[in-house]
XYZ file of C-alpha atoms in Angstrom:
785
model
C 139.675 70.340 109.414
C 138.516 70.300 105.587
C 135.597 72.307 104.539
C 133.202 73.122 101.361
C 133.692 77.004 99.986
C 131.136 78.693 97.868
C 133.450 81.228 95.702
C 131.679 84.892 95.156
C 133.233 85.679 92.090
C 133.825 83.876 88.768
C 133.195 80.541 88.453
C 131.514 80.084 91.365
C 132.904 77.171 92.175
C 132.341 75.236 95.522
C 135.802 74.394 96.344
C 137.131 72.211 99.268
C 140.112 73.983 101.073
C 142.106 72.987 104.555
C 141.511 75.164 107.587
C 144.320 76.601 109.066
C 145.895 74.347 112.465
C 146.084 77.951 114.444
C 142.254 78.334 115.255
C 140.870 76.086 117.128
C 137.690 73.840 114.585
C 134.897 75.145 116.871
C 136.254 79.014 115.158
C 134.612 78.366 112.101
C 131.028 78.143 110.830
C 128.493 77.811 108.264
C 128.138 81.043 106.723
C 131.428 82.653 107.736
C 133.199 84.404 105.417
C 136.531 83.640 104.543
C 139.906 84.720 102.620
C 141.310 81.769 99.395
C 144.305 81.099 98.011
C 143.766 80.570 94.494
C 146.068 80.090 91.283
C 148.767 82.490 90.680
C 148.414 84.313 93.580
C 145.084 84.893 93.779
C 143.049 85.472 96.987
C 139.043 85.804 96.642
C 136.325 85.803 98.830
C 134.325 82.903 99.846
C 131.562 81.409 102.386
C 131.486 78.317 104.045
C 128.985 76.033 103.003
C 129.876 73.134 104.920
C 132.169 71.635 107.283
C 134.235 68.126 108.900
C 134.549 67.045 104.825
C 135.769 64.154 103.881
C 139.009 64.735 100.906
C 138.329 63.349 98.301
C 141.302 61.815 95.910
C 145.166 61.556 96.551
C 146.059 65.763 95.561
C 146.780 68.979 97.797
C 144.251 70.900 99.487
C 144.970 74.493 99.915
C 144.430 76.359 103.205
C 142.356 79.265 104.054
C 143.962 82.279 103.999
C 142.201 83.916 106.406
C 138.630 83.977 108.100
C 137.225 88.293 107.499
C 135.507 88.042 110.426
C 135.434 86.890 114.203
C 131.801 84.859 113.832
C 129.593 83.927 110.663
C 127.613 86.842 108.982
C 125.179 84.430 107.427
C 123.055 82.007 110.103
C 122.613 78.619 108.858
C 118.856 79.554 107.744
C 120.020 81.942 105.892
C 122.160 79.881 104.308
C 119.275 77.172 103.684
C 117.185 79.807 102.106
C 120.402 80.723 99.568
C 120.539 76.779 99.122
C 116.724 76.193 97.968
C 117.229 79.318 95.553
C 120.214 77.694 93.901
C 118.583 74.549 93.420
C 115.631 75.956 92.032
C 117.131 78.457 89.559
C 120.191 75.779 88.327
C 122.779 77.679 89.272
C 126.352 77.511 91.832
C 125.732 78.384 95.477
C 128.416 80.933 94.955
C 126.595 83.126 92.365
C 123.324 83.305 94.298
C 125.631 84.754 97.528
C 127.688 87.013 94.653
C 124.519 88.367 93.513
C 122.832 89.728 96.305
C 125.884 90.479 99.168
C 126.638 94.082 99.046
C 129.725 94.675 96.684
C 132.546 95.316 99.878
C 131.824 92.300 101.392
C 132.766 90.239 98.528
C 136.136 91.779 97.995
C 139.799 91.225 99.557
C 140.893 94.428 97.760
C 142.905 96.701 99.941
C 141.624 94.660 103.026
C 143.952 94.244 105.748
C 144.629 92.633 108.939
C 145.123 95.375 111.969
C 146.828 94.075 114.938
C 146.991 96.278 118.505
C 149.970 96.542 120.026
C 150.643 97.889 123.354
C 152.498 101.254 123.337
C 152.894 100.437 119.726
C 151.701 101.632 116.146
C 149.417 99.086 115.572
C 150.457 96.435 112.359
C 148.781 95.936 109.368
C 148.994 93.032 107.483
C 147.897 92.308 103.824
C 145.413 89.537 103.260
C 147.148 88.196 100.639
C 150.538 88.448 102.339
C 149.539 86.302 105.643
C 149.339 82.914 103.727
C 153.898 83.421 103.715
C 153.975 84.927 106.664
C 156.375 82.437 109.711
C 154.049 79.867 110.906
C 154.952 81.414 114.401
C 153.565 84.565 113.552
C 150.208 83.435 112.080
C 149.772 81.634 115.709
C 150.422 84.904 117.576
C 147.681 87.037 114.852
C 145.319 84.457 115.105
C 144.908 84.316 118.988
C 145.203 88.155 119.106
C 141.913 87.779 116.410
C 140.032 85.387 118.516
C 140.317 87.719 121.260
C 139.375 90.915 119.917
C 143.366 92.454 119.759
C 143.248 91.936 115.647
C 140.967 92.951 113.455
C 139.406 93.048 109.868
C 140.215 97.249 108.596
C 137.358 97.760 107.153
C 137.456 98.485 103.031
C 138.096 102.818 103.040
C 135.892 103.857 100.852
C 136.331 104.041 96.985
C 135.068 107.339 95.725
C 135.219 106.725 92.352
C 132.314 103.963 93.534
C 130.351 106.411 95.635
C 130.220 109.782 93.926
C 128.064 110.436 90.823
C 128.146 112.625 87.868
C 124.965 114.148 87.032
C 123.323 116.247 84.491
C 121.717 119.511 85.834
C 120.605 121.528 82.585
C 117.233 120.346 80.861
C 117.920 119.682 76.992
C 118.612 121.653 74.270
C 121.815 122.788 75.074
C 123.240 125.500 74.807
C 127.210 124.262 73.693
C 129.706 125.286 70.589
C 128.573 122.939 67.310
C 132.196 121.748 67.517
C 132.205 120.672 70.944
C 132.285 117.321 70.265
C 133.214 115.589 73.491
C 130.844 117.888 75.365
C 128.079 116.990 73.780
C 128.558 112.820 74.350
C 128.873 113.575 77.661
C 125.496 115.221 78.046
C 124.240 112.498 75.679
C 125.722 109.793 77.081
C 123.740 111.409 80.842
C 120.779 112.164 79.436
C 120.378 108.277 77.903
C 121.880 106.625 81.596
C 120.875 108.883 84.141
C 123.234 109.333 87.005
C 126.618 107.221 86.466
C 129.673 106.639 89.304
C 132.475 107.814 88.533
C 133.758 104.982 87.537
C 131.353 103.930 85.092
C 132.255 107.591 83.435
C 136.075 106.860 82.782
C 135.215 103.391 81.437
C 132.697 104.059 78.925
C 134.076 107.767 78.234
C 138.017 107.503 79.584
C 139.234 110.637 77.398
C 136.686 113.445 78.314
C 137.757 114.385 81.629
C 138.672 117.987 79.964
C 134.702 118.328 78.928
C 133.286 117.305 81.809
C 135.774 119.687 83.838
C 134.318 122.157 80.993
C 130.363 120.897 81.416
C 131.216 121.485 85.703
C 132.304 125.307 85.568
C 129.219 126.092 83.165
C 126.949 124.061 85.598
C 125.581 121.789 83.258
C 126.899 118.616 84.916
C 128.063 118.092 88.888
C 129.428 115.726 90.734
C 127.094 114.522 94.292
C 128.232 111.532 96.752
C 125.589 109.493 96.512
C 124.191 110.384 100.190
C 124.139 113.904 98.805
C 121.740 112.509 96.588
C 119.831 110.593 98.404
C 118.860 113.612 100.119
C 118.367 115.166 97.363
C 115.741 112.621 96.462
C 113.949 113.612 99.767
C 114.018 117.401 99.853
C 111.346 117.261 96.641
C 109.368 115.040 97.887
C 105.231 115.114 97.877
C 104.164 116.335 101.838
C 102.807 113.155 102.895
C 99.418 111.637 103.787
C 97.602 113.570 106.893
C 97.517 111.592 110.076
C 94.529 109.849 110.901
C 92.966 106.916 113.132
C 92.127 103.868 111.320
C 88.192 103.739 109.605
C 85.789 100.794 110.591
C 87.217 98.611 108.111
C 90.888 99.441 108.628
C 90.582 98.549 112.100
C 88.417 95.706 111.694
C 91.409 94.079 109.280
C 93.871 95.240 111.116
C 92.366 93.411 114.933
C 92.164 90.230 112.327
C 95.748 89.892 111.327
C 97.588 91.573 114.601
C 96.677 87.773 115.904
C 99.680 86.940 113.648
C 102.477 89.677 114.853
C 102.148 88.362 118.450
C 105.678 87.241 120.085
C 103.290 83.491 120.986
C 102.393 83.395 117.323
C 103.696 79.775 116.019
C 101.425 79.333 112.669
C 102.886 81.057 109.419
C 100.220 83.329 107.427
C 99.650 84.696 103.771
C 96.981 86.941 103.047
C 96.033 89.118 100.042
C 94.785 92.445 100.758
C 92.569 93.695 97.826
C 91.895 97.189 98.219
C 90.617 100.232 95.794
C 93.164 102.854 95.212
C 92.734 105.297 98.273
C 90.853 103.162 100.273
C 93.944 103.275 103.039
C 95.743 100.395 102.582
C 99.429 102.082 103.450
C 97.790 103.337 106.545
C 97.147 99.460 107.487
C 100.432 98.354 106.793
C 101.541 101.350 109.324
C 99.816 100.546 111.867
C 100.734 96.253 111.270
C 104.189 97.240 111.212
C 103.855 99.269 114.848
C 102.388 96.338 115.867
C 105.038 94.038 115.070
C 107.648 95.937 116.279
C 106.350 96.407 119.631
C 106.364 92.290 119.409
C 109.944 92.474 118.888
C 109.998 92.142 115.458
C 111.267 93.009 112.376
C 109.392 94.286 109.347
C 110.393 94.646 105.584
C 108.290 96.792 103.809
C 108.662 96.454 99.578
C 107.563 99.041 96.989
C 108.520 98.342 93.422
C 110.322 101.760 93.002
C 112.285 103.790 94.728
C 110.631 106.712 94.412
C 107.569 104.616 96.557
C 109.438 103.585 99.011
C 111.064 107.031 99.257
C 107.454 107.975 100.095
C 106.286 105.113 102.083
C 109.272 106.146 104.235
C 108.223 109.488 104.763
C 104.772 108.123 105.949
C 106.336 106.106 108.352
C 108.404 109.253 109.662
C 105.645 111.419 110.193
C 104.046 109.021 112.365
C 107.505 109.041 114.898
C 108.483 104.879 112.877
C 111.873 104.725 113.178
C 112.838 103.453 109.600
C 116.157 101.925 107.099
C 115.607 102.198 103.904
C 117.528 100.052 101.574
C 117.961 99.720 97.483
C 120.147 98.865 94.960
C 121.364 103.026 93.996
C 122.638 103.355 97.306
C 126.387 103.325 97.795
C 128.246 100.420 98.656
C 129.351 101.534 102.159
C 125.659 102.288 102.778
C 124.555 98.837 101.305
C 127.584 97.083 103.543
C 126.376 99.151 106.840
C 122.542 98.147 106.556
C 123.192 94.580 105.849
C 125.756 94.016 108.532
C 123.303 95.716 111.302
C 120.969 93.305 110.018
C 122.826 90.663 110.981
C 124.535 90.933 113.966
C 122.241 93.353 115.856
C 119.090 91.680 117.644
C 116.728 94.737 117.784
C 113.401 94.886 115.615
C 113.628 97.227 112.676
C 111.486 98.978 109.733
C 113.106 97.828 107.118
C 111.435 100.016 103.278
C 113.081 99.466 100.122
C 112.767 97.777 97.059
C 112.915 93.680 95.716
C 117.110 93.695 96.978
C 115.755 94.283 100.781
C 114.453 90.801 101.144
C 117.921 89.498 101.174
C 118.971 91.369 104.581
C 119.949 89.095 106.638
C 117.487 90.258 109.557
C 116.932 88.099 112.552
C 113.502 87.317 114.257
C 111.657 88.757 111.134
C 108.102 88.664 111.621
C 106.028 90.425 108.848
C 106.387 91.358 105.385
C 104.341 93.378 103.192
C 104.625 93.395 99.329
C 102.820 97.060 98.208
C 101.395 97.077 94.499
C 102.207 93.296 94.561
C 100.741 93.201 90.391
C 103.890 95.139 90.131
C 106.544 92.918 87.465
C 109.318 95.206 88.921
C 109.378 92.276 91.960
C 110.416 90.164 89.290
C 114.167 89.988 88.532
C 114.757 89.169 85.331
C 118.278 90.156 84.302
C 121.698 87.598 85.959
C 119.814 86.342 88.941
C 116.224 85.233 88.251
C 114.246 85.302 91.268
C 110.256 86.433 92.319
C 110.243 88.676 95.231
C 107.195 86.886 96.095
C 108.760 83.288 96.218
C 111.820 84.737 98.465
C 109.098 86.382 100.884
C 106.800 83.478 101.108
C 109.307 81.173 101.827
C 111.058 83.585 104.258
C 107.329 83.690 106.740
C 106.822 80.345 106.111
C 110.196 79.676 108.039
C 109.762 82.421 110.414
C 106.535 81.546 111.403
C 105.278 85.372 110.331
C 102.773 87.224 107.778
C 103.328 87.696 104.511
C 100.566 90.607 103.351
C 100.599 91.281 99.552
C 98.564 94.120 98.773
C 97.067 96.093 95.681
C 93.742 97.312 93.952
C 94.558 95.916 91.066
C 95.933 91.697 92.418
C 98.355 89.440 90.121
C 95.769 86.891 88.594
C 97.791 84.447 89.948
C 97.686 86.128 93.661
C 93.907 85.759 93.303
C 92.971 82.866 91.792
C 95.257 81.203 94.845
C 92.711 83.010 97.191
C 89.781 81.797 95.732
C 91.023 77.917 96.312
C 91.717 78.839 99.982
C 95.118 78.924 99.354
C 95.520 81.740 101.745
C 93.363 84.526 102.956
C 92.104 87.733 101.590
C 90.813 90.311 102.863
C 89.075 93.565 101.094
C 88.763 97.380 101.014
C 86.071 98.193 98.473
C 85.427 101.717 99.422
C 87.721 104.828 99.600
C 88.339 106.669 103.312
C 86.637 109.457 103.864
C 84.193 110.798 101.413
C 86.114 110.589 98.071
C 84.237 107.764 95.801
C 85.630 106.323 92.703
C 86.302 108.418 89.483
C 83.309 108.266 86.674
C 84.718 106.027 83.691
C 84.410 107.324 79.872
C 85.147 105.778 76.820
C 86.088 107.857 73.701
C 86.771 106.915 70.068
C 89.560 108.718 68.302
C 89.649 106.700 65.159
C 87.944 108.834 62.977
C 90.411 111.661 65.025
C 93.118 113.104 62.826
C 94.576 114.247 66.275
C 95.546 113.319 69.431
C 92.434 114.371 71.391
C 89.017 113.845 70.695
C 87.095 116.741 70.949
C 85.281 115.849 74.047
C 88.721 115.329 75.985
C 89.071 118.185 74.550
C 86.152 119.969 76.079
C 86.588 118.293 79.495
C 90.546 118.962 80.367
C 89.721 122.986 79.282
C 86.760 122.690 81.950
C 89.160 121.033 84.422
C 91.518 123.910 83.860
C 88.464 126.519 84.451
C 87.767 125.160 87.509
C 91.274 125.987 88.899
C 91.517 121.808 89.229
C 94.164 119.751 88.213
C 94.469 116.476 85.116
C 96.916 113.667 84.824
C 97.280 113.082 80.835
C 99.416 109.046 80.429
C 100.326 107.558 77.221
C 102.647 105.069 77.725
C 105.697 106.137 75.509
C 107.727 108.186 75.962
C 110.049 110.557 73.431
C 108.126 113.239 70.675
C 107.240 110.017 67.913
C 108.504 106.120 68.525
C 108.928 106.630 64.614
C 111.169 108.468 61.847
C 109.789 108.064 58.401
C 111.778 108.443 54.978
C 109.448 110.522 52.643
C 111.942 109.603 49.530
C 112.005 106.363 50.186
C 109.392 104.350 52.621
C 111.210 103.214 55.279
C 111.616 103.478 58.731
C 114.483 104.056 60.215
C 115.523 101.590 62.390
C 118.271 100.541 65.451
C 121.565 98.624 63.455
C 122.014 96.551 66.874
C 118.340 96.059 67.484
C 115.204 94.953 65.442
C 113.265 98.077 66.803
C 113.313 101.633 65.373
C 114.356 104.320 67.375
C 112.281 106.919 68.915
C 112.724 110.946 67.988
C 113.398 113.386 70.495
C 112.791 116.814 69.750
C 114.346 118.698 73.064
C 117.206 116.697 71.908
C 117.506 116.594 68.466
C 118.283 113.012 68.532
C 116.542 109.784 67.251
C 117.385 106.863 69.787
C 117.272 103.360 70.305
C 115.178 103.008 74.059
C 116.930 99.116 74.046
C 120.579 99.354 73.124
C 121.138 103.858 73.821
C 122.669 103.679 70.047
C 121.538 107.019 68.961
C 121.374 109.240 65.720
C 122.106 113.303 65.866
C 118.638 114.928 63.785
C 118.730 115.794 60.982
C 121.431 113.252 59.155
C 120.647 111.066 56.523
C 118.394 108.391 55.880
C 120.795 105.145 55.921
C 119.032 103.898 53.326
C 118.446 106.333 50.816
C 120.696 109.200 52.000
C 117.662 111.591 51.851
C 117.481 114.346 54.391
C 113.360 114.676 54.343
C 112.083 113.010 57.133
C 109.180 113.098 59.433
C 108.135 112.287 62.587
C 105.185 109.510 62.944
C 103.045 109.120 66.024
C 103.164 110.337 69.237
C 105.499 110.393 72.449
C 104.846 112.467 75.977
C 107.072 115.675 74.860
C 104.744 115.342 71.329
C 101.814 115.597 73.942
C 103.341 118.253 76.097
C 103.865 119.676 73.528
C 99.699 119.996 71.783
C 98.236 121.276 75.204
C 100.293 124.003 74.894
C 98.965 124.552 71.484
C 95.248 123.452 72.855
C 95.314 126.625 75.245
C 96.944 129.170 72.799
C 93.588 130.112 71.120
C 91.471 129.880 74.455
C 90.065 132.247 76.488
C 91.591 130.743 79.495
C 95.431 131.500 80.344
C 97.553 128.753 79.442
C 97.859 126.462 82.258
C 101.976 125.305 83.602
C 102.385 121.749 82.855
C 104.870 119.401 83.744
C 106.036 115.820 82.087
C 106.881 112.592 84.100
C 108.743 110.184 82.086
C 112.125 108.646 81.606
C 113.537 111.347 80.146
C 112.233 114.352 82.138
C 114.012 112.560 85.166
C 117.252 112.182 84.323
C 118.601 114.253 86.440
C 118.832 113.357 89.994
C 115.781 114.889 92.486
C 114.347 116.004 89.403
C 111.215 113.074 89.873
C 110.471 114.384 93.222
C 110.548 117.883 91.812
C 108.044 117.174 89.656
C 106.097 115.075 92.006
C 105.903 118.271 94.655
C 105.773 120.687 92.180
C 102.216 118.989 91.355
C 101.347 118.851 94.646
C 102.210 121.994 95.675
C 99.595 123.169 92.315
C 102.795 125.328 90.732
C 100.880 123.017 87.317
C 97.878 122.318 86.369
C 98.280 119.381 84.002
C 100.689 116.325 84.680
C 102.122 114.290 81.677
C 103.723 111.034 81.463
C 103.861 107.160 81.217
C 103.138 104.908 83.682
C 105.562 106.454 86.198
C 102.691 108.220 86.778
C 100.081 105.402 87.031
C 100.675 104.262 91.016
C 100.962 105.290 94.276
C 100.933 109.196 94.150
C 98.480 110.864 95.925
C 96.417 114.051 94.551
C 93.591 115.212 95.884
C 93.110 118.430 93.670
C 93.458 115.991 90.376
C 90.051 115.470 88.931
C 90.520 113.926 85.506
C 92.814 111.500 84.040
C 92.904 111.159 80.705
C 94.432 107.502 79.065
C 95.808 108.997 75.884
C 96.062 106.118 73.470
C 94.445 103.139 75.780
C 95.176 100.679 72.976
C 98.701 100.617 73.707
C 99.804 97.091 75.278
C 96.658 95.176 74.830
C 97.850 93.421 71.598
C 101.016 92.595 72.543
C 102.524 89.028 71.860
C 102.023 88.029 75.901
C 98.980 86.419 77.280
C 99.374 88.683 80.132
C 98.721 91.457 77.860
C 95.499 92.523 79.001
C 96.255 91.941 82.533
C 98.868 94.297 82.714
C 96.548 96.967 80.157
C 93.864 96.404 82.936
C 96.227 96.848 85.525
C 97.993 100.402 84.352
C 94.901 101.796 83.293
C 93.327 101.193 86.382
C 95.612 102.639 88.974
C 96.557 105.655 86.538
C 92.521 106.023 87.016
C 92.897 105.828 90.632
C 94.589 109.355 91.091
C 91.661 110.895 90.128
C 88.930 112.405 93.144
C 90.946 111.217 95.705
C 89.914 114.075 97.465
C 86.617 115.998 98.040
C 86.201 116.605 94.615
C 84.236 114.520 92.130
C 86.857 112.330 89.332
C 86.433 112.131 85.875
C 88.209 109.037 84.112
C 88.754 109.740 79.832
C 89.564 106.551 78.167
C 90.657 106.789 74.363
C 90.671 103.687 72.239
C 90.751 102.765 68.557
C 88.851 100.129 69.010
C 85.283 101.215 71.703
C 83.955 98.164 70.395
C 86.255 95.646 72.211
C 84.779 93.863 75.621
C 87.791 94.580 77.260
C 86.641 98.056 77.871
C 83.494 97.032 79.880
C 85.502 96.130 82.883
C 87.957 98.855 82.741
C 83.907 101.424 82.615
C 82.448 100.069 85.360
C 86.015 99.954 87.046
C 85.168 95.775 88.552
C 88.239 94.082 88.792
C 85.810 90.766 89.610
C 84.101 91.042 86.130
C 88.037 91.300 84.553
C 88.821 88.748 86.698
C 86.105 86.195 85.757
C 86.619 86.320 81.549
C 90.220 86.461 81.795
C 90.115 83.647 84.243
C 87.980 81.542 82.221
C 90.373 82.691 79.090
C 93.961 81.295 80.494
C 92.022 78.311 81.411
C 90.976 77.384 78.063
C 94.469 78.309 76.642
C 96.130 76.432 79.348
C 98.032 79.185 80.813
C 99.082 79.993 84.057
C 97.829 79.364 86.931
C 96.026 76.415 85.550
C 99.736 75.310 84.183
C 103.240 76.123 85.459
C 105.251 78.043 82.788
C 108.948 77.987 82.215
C 110.777 79.798 79.200
C 114.311 79.034 77.619
C 115.530 81.701 76.478
C 118.310 81.681 74.173
C 120.879 84.751 72.568
C 123.934 84.802 70.168
C 125.749 87.363 67.989
C 124.672 87.840 64.852
C 127.137 86.757 63.094
C 128.322 83.615 65.357
C 127.877 80.656 62.186
C 127.896 78.068 65.056
C 125.619 78.788 67.826
C 122.219 78.558 65.294
C 123.101 74.357 64.898
C 124.215 74.031 68.577
C 120.669 75.754 69.808
C 118.152 73.474 67.776
C 119.703 70.666 68.490
C 119.648 71.546 72.259
C 115.606 72.157 71.378
C 115.150 69.482 69.560
C 116.414 67.322 72.376
C 114.764 68.747 75.085
C 111.106 68.535 73.000
C 111.979 64.805 72.448
C 112.785 64.398 75.946
C 109.319 66.230 77.131
C 107.233 64.785 74.851
C 108.719 61.054 76.823
C 107.655 62.496 80.207
C 104.308 63.709 78.936
C 104.248 67.424 79.002
C 104.335 70.457 76.403
C 107.600 72.420 74.418
C 107.405 74.080 71.906
C 110.610 74.085 70.280
C 112.786 76.983 68.663
C 111.021 80.554 68.537
C 112.511 83.446 67.536
C 111.342 86.253 70.373
C 108.914 89.017 69.802
C 112.212 91.374 69.881
C 114.318 89.085 67.555
C 117.556 91.030 67.872
C 119.170 93.217 71.242
C 122.671 94.585 71.332
C 123.510 92.649 68.082
C 122.801 89.250 69.491
C 120.428 87.017 67.972
C 117.343 85.860 70.567
C 115.646 82.993 70.496
C 112.891 80.876 72.983
C 111.315 77.658 73.726
C 108.519 78.000 76.411
C 107.745 74.591 78.389
C 103.912 73.934 79.839
C 103.398 70.936 82.751
C 101.538 70.188 86.102
C 104.251 71.003 88.350
C 107.710 72.591 88.151
C 109.628 69.222 89.911
C 108.722 68.434 85.808
C 110.091 71.337 84.210
C 113.500 71.503 85.651
C 113.847 67.737 85.731
C 113.690 68.003 82.390
C 116.305 70.991 82.300
C 118.486 69.377 84.209
C 118.250 66.343 81.898
C 119.543 67.913 78.794
C 121.820 70.220 80.036
C 124.448 67.321 80.028
C 124.040 66.132 77.013
C 124.075 69.497 75.290
C 127.573 71.198 74.629
C 125.137 74.235 74.877
C 127.107 76.199 77.690
C 129.858 75.010 76.728
C 130.025 77.792 73.912
C 131.403 81.350 75.276
C 129.045 83.408 72.863
C 125.861 81.306 73.675
C 123.754 83.111 76.297
C 120.885 80.886 78.215
C 118.425 82.140 80.679
C 115.934 79.512 82.571
C 112.943 81.654 83.531
C 110.691 79.965 85.823
C 107.271 81.708 85.375
C 107.936 84.382 83.354
C 106.754 88.764 83.029
C 108.408 89.401 79.995
C 107.891 87.894 77.008
C 109.466 89.956 74.954
């Protein structure tokens, strides 16, 4: 029997193979992983996509080397989902599976077949050796494999992948000035966070002696991934207290729970529009409990690992069994969860991030997307997909409930509910006696310092009362610009079209896109001068300024914590900071958007948005929407307890009509104005938008002509089809990591027209034959930069 097999590694082709005759035809199934021989003796893993295929042509067809399981790991419905995604994204079946399957399920390295013999030591056979065994031995081994007397020996854990090197010491570091390799290690870990030993050895292969010195000095440590996860859990803030559903929560629960009944035969999609602090999490968990009682599995997805950990803690506090799944777990742990989901039928509650959507759960009855508006649910690198699309597809097929929750829904999501594409339920009041905070707009256009006088007064008043404050500035580092006083130029990254940010504690200039860094002080790259000054503010500078504000005050200087990407590089540090703030060990928390969602601090009565103008003028049709969501979510941290909250929003453009929506805290008035603007300018949801992004090395001489020819052909075909294509446009960030970046936008009334245009243009161009050119086809893009 001939079958088609999708290769799970480059080139991700679909190849035809013959099944070995010592296995019956009935043994093989769609979705089964198999080991297949390639050229030069290589053996790779593939997945069977079709059976009983016709032989095409008069050429030799190789035989499958060996099955990797006794029964198909992936069900036919799962394979159908992958096929649909492959067609949508114009990528091969194998590339999809190669991106979503845990790494241990895609390799033959160190894999053995173990055969048990009576009164003898088990025999071990390498996968690549099996085709060369005698016919008689292969037949005997196959019979034992079918009967369970021979099995695939599980992959031994590769400690280079399951042990991580993590930073323990905070900058500035106490090391010798000439300890260059130690400094390189510390800088690398500070920029990249914890890394596996394998990644470390690839990047810093000759630094083992320096690493050992740092470990001895307790500045760096090696920990197991499971230990890292336990460390993270130890520092989580306390779970929310248990309480019964209030009247509104109970009303919505009663409305939605019939969709979870075992007898339900219809799919349902619902938007839960609930203000911050309205009790969405409690409703999620009660619905999850109901689904599991009906023998249905549940996926509860969060945009970030930290929020997923907090949701798991809340679920466990209600004595609900939970499985955690996210991309930072060890390969062994991810494989274990994946196999359990595929092979067992008991209902499960999986809490995780977007990658959990691809777990092969049986009898899936409920998927919940918390903070559904968050861009983190869109993967825009590698395999492009949106969690919302996958979740909707799975629930349509499973006849289950797909619930999206947010205090600031995605404009497209809310519009769809207005058009009755699906149902909307609302929770517009906070639980208990808590009220939405008072909003105040403060003009800083004529202020020479970061904080206006009235902002400082409000902060001091908050601290004097023994309450807590959150200050948000969505820009990390000390200053975003280092300005040379002599030549009047800004120090920029040589690989990216972006300025270098100054980080004072580490005394470096860093590119936040490619990781390039220069130590400070260092000569200006343009004139050689050492006379440079930092301009602008980042969270590190805000932290310093707060200390200065209270130095000359009668109030005892409050403890200040900072939560941003720089301060949370060390494992468990983010949870440690949040836990310390929840326990009121500090009165002020400064941070970026990391602190804007999912956190519950009852003693926070003041939130300050230090520079609300950031992001509002980005070259992106969603700039206003993102700014509204970010500020509203951050403001939602104030007044969640018994005390009234206040939010101060600092801006240099006080007359901008945008602020009236923020001040009223009214999503609906913002939505109405924004939807009219999009309709006028023909942006989603009134049109389907796609982005084609091209990048190539800046010194490639042929790539510009190839890309221009591609876009000209695309525009011509678009004109013939009556749809709009922009042609080649430089990306807002024109160079990243030494690669020039261009993009082309397509607008059309439906996705099929856009896919047809792209598909019909590709075969006539040689753009994909140039290995230096990277082309990304992004349907409904969220990142325009």
